[in-house]
Short mmCIF file of N, CA and C in Angstrom, two decimals:
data_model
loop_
_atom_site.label_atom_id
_atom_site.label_comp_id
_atom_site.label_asym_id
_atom_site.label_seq_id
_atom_site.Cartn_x
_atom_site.Cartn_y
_atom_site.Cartn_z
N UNK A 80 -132.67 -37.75 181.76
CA UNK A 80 -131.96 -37.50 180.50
C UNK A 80 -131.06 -38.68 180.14
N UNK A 81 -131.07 -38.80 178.75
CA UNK A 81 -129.75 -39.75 178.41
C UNK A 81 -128.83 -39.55 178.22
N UNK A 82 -127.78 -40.28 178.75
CA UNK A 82 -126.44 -40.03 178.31
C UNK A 82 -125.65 -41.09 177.45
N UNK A 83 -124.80 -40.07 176.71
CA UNK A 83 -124.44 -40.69 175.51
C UNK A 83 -123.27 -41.03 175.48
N UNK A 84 -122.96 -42.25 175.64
CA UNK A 84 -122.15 -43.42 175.59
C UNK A 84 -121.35 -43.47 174.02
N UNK A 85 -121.67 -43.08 173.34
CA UNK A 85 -120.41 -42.95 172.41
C UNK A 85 -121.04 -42.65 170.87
N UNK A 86 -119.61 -42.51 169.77
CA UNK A 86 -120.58 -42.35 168.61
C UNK A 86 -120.13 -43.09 167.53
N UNK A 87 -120.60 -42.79 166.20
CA UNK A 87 -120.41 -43.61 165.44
C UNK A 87 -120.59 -43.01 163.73
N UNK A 88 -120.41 -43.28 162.99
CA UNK A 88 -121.08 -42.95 161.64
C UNK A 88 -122.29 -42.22 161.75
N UNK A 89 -123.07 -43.33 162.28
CA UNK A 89 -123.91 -43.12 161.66
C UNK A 89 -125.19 -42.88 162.58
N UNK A 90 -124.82 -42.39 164.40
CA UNK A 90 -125.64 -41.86 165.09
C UNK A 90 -125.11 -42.08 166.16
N UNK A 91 -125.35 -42.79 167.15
CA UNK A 91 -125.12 -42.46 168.49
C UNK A 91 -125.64 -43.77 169.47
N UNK A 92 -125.01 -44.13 170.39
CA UNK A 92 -125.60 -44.64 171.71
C UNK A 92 -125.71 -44.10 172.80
N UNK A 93 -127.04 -44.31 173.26
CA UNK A 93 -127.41 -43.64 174.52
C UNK A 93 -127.34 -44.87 175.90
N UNK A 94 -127.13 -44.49 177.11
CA UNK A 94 -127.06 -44.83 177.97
C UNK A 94 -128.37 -44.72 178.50
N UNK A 95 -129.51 -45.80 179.21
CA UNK A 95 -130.70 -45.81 179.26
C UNK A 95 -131.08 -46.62 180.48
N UNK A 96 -131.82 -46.28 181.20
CA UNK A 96 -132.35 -47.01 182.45
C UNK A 96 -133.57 -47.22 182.45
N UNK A 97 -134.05 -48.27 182.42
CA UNK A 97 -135.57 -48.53 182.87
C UNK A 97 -135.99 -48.34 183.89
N UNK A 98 -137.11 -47.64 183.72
CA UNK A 98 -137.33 -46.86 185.07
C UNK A 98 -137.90 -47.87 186.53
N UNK A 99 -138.63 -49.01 185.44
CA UNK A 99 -139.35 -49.91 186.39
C UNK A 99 -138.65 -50.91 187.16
N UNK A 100 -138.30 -51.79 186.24
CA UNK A 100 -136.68 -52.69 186.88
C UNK A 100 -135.41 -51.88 187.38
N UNK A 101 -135.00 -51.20 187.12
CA UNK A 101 -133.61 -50.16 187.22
C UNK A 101 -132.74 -50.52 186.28
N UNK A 102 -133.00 -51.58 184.94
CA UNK A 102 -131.94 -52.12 184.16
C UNK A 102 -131.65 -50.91 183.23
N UNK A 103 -129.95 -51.12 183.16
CA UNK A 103 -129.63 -50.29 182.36
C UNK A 103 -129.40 -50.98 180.42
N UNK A 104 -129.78 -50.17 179.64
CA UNK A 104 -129.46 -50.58 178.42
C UNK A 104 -128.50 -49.49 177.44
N UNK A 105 -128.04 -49.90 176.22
CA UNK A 105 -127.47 -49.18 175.48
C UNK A 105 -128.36 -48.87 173.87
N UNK A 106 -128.89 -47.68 174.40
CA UNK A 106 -129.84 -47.46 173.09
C UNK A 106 -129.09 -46.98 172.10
N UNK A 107 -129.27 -47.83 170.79
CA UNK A 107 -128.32 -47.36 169.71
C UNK A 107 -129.84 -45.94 168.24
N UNK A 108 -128.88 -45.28 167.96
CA UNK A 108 -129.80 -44.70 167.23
C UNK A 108 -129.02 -44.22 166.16
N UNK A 109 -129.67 -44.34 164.63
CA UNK A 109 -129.22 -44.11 163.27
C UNK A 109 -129.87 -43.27 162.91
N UNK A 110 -129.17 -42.08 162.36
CA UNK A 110 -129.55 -41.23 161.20
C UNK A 110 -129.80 -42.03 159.80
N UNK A 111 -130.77 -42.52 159.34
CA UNK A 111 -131.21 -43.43 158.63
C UNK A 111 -130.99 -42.68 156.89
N UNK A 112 -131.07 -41.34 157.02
CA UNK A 112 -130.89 -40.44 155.76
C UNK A 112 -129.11 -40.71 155.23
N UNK A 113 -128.21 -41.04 156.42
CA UNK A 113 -126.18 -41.63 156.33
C UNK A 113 -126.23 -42.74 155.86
N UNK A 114 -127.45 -43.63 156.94
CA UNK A 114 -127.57 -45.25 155.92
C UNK A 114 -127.89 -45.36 154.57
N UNK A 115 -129.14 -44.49 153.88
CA UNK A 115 -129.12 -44.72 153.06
C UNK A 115 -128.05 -43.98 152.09
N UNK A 116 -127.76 -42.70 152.25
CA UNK A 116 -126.93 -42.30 151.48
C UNK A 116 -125.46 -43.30 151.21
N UNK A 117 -125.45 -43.60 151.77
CA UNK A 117 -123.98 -44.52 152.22
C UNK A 117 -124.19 -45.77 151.97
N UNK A 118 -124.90 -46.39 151.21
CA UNK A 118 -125.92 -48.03 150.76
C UNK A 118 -125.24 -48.79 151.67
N UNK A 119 -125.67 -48.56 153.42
CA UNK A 119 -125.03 -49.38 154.43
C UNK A 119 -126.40 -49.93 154.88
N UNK A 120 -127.34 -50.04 154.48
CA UNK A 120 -128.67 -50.84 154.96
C UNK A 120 -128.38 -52.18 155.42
N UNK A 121 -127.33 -53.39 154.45
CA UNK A 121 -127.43 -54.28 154.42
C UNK A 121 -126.73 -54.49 155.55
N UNK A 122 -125.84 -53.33 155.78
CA UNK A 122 -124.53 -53.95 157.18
C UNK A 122 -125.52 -53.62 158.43
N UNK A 123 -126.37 -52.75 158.34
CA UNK A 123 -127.52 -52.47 159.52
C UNK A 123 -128.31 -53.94 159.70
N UNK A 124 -128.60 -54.41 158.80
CA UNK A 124 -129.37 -55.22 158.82
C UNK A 124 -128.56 -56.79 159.31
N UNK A 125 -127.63 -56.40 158.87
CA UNK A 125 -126.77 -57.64 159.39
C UNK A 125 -126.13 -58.03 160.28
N UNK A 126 -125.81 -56.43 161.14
CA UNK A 126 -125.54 -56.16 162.56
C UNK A 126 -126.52 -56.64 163.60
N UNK A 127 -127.61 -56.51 162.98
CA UNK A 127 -128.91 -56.72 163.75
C UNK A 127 -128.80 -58.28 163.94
N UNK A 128 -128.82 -58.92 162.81
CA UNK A 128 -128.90 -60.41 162.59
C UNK A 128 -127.94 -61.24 163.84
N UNK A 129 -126.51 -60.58 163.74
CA UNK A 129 -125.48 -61.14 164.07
C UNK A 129 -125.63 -60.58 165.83
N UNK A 130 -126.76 -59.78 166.40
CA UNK A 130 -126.57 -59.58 167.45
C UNK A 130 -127.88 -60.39 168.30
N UNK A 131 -128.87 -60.82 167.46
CA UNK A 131 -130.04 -61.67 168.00
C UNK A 131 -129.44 -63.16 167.99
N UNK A 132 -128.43 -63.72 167.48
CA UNK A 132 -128.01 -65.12 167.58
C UNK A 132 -127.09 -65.60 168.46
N UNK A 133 -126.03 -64.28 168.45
CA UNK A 133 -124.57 -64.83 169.56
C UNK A 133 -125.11 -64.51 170.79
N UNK A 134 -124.63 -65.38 171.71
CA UNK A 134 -124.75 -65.43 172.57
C UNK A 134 -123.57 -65.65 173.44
N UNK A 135 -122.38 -64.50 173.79
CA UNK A 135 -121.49 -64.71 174.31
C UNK A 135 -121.23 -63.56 175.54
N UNK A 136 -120.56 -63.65 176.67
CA UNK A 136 -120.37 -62.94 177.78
C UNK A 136 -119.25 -61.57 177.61
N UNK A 137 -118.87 -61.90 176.78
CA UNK A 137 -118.07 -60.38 175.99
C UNK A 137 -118.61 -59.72 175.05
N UNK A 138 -120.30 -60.13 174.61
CA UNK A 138 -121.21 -59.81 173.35
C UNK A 138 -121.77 -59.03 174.25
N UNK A 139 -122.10 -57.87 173.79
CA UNK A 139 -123.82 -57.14 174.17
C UNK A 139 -124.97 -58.24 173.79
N UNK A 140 -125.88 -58.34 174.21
CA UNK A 140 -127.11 -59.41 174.25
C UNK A 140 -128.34 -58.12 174.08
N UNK A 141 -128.70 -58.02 172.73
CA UNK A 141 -129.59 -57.45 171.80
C UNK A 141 -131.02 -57.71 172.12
N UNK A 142 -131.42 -56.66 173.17
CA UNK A 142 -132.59 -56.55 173.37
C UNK A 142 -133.80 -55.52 172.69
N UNK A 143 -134.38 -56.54 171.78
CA UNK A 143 -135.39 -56.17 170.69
C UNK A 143 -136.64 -55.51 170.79
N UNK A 144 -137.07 -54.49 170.75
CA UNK A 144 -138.25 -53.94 171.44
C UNK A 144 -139.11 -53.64 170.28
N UNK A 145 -138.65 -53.88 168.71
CA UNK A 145 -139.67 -53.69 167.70
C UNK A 145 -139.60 -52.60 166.97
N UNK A 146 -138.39 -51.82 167.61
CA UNK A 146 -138.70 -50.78 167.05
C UNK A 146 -137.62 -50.43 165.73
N UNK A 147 -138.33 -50.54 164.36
CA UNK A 147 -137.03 -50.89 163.45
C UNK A 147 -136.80 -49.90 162.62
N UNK A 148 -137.28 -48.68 162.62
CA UNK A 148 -136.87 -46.93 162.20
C UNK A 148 -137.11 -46.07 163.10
N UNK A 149 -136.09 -45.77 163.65
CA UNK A 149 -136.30 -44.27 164.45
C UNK A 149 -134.87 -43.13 163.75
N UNK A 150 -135.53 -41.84 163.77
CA UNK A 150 -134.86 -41.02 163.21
C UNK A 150 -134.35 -39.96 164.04
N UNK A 151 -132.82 -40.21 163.90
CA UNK A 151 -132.28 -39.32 164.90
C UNK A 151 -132.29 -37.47 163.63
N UNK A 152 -132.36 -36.79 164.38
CA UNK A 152 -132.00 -35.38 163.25
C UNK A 152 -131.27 -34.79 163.83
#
């Protein structure tokens, strides 16, 4: 099961382990029906941007798996 590491507007992070390596990650997930109601697409989109470029040791380091709508309900 996941556990959930905290919340937000606009959904939730889950606490996540790969089962194969043992790495742990922080799965973020949006109610995408708040984004749009709320015309916050562009700050989604820009969060995204601003987390594939920095590269710093106090940054989370944004590991991309493709997956670019999932719907929390």
């Amino acid at each position: 099961p996941l556990t959930c590491a905290g919340t937000g507007t606009f959904g939730r992070v889950y606490l996540a382990r790969q089962k194969d390596a043992k790495n742990y990650y922080a799965l973020k997930t949006l109610r995408m029906a708040d984004v749009l109601k709320m015309k916050q697409v562009d700050h989604v989109k820009n969060e995204k941007q601003v987390l594939v470029k920095v590269h710093h040791p106090f940054i989370i380091e944004l590991c991309d798996r493709g997956y670019e709508v999932l719907i929390e309900t």
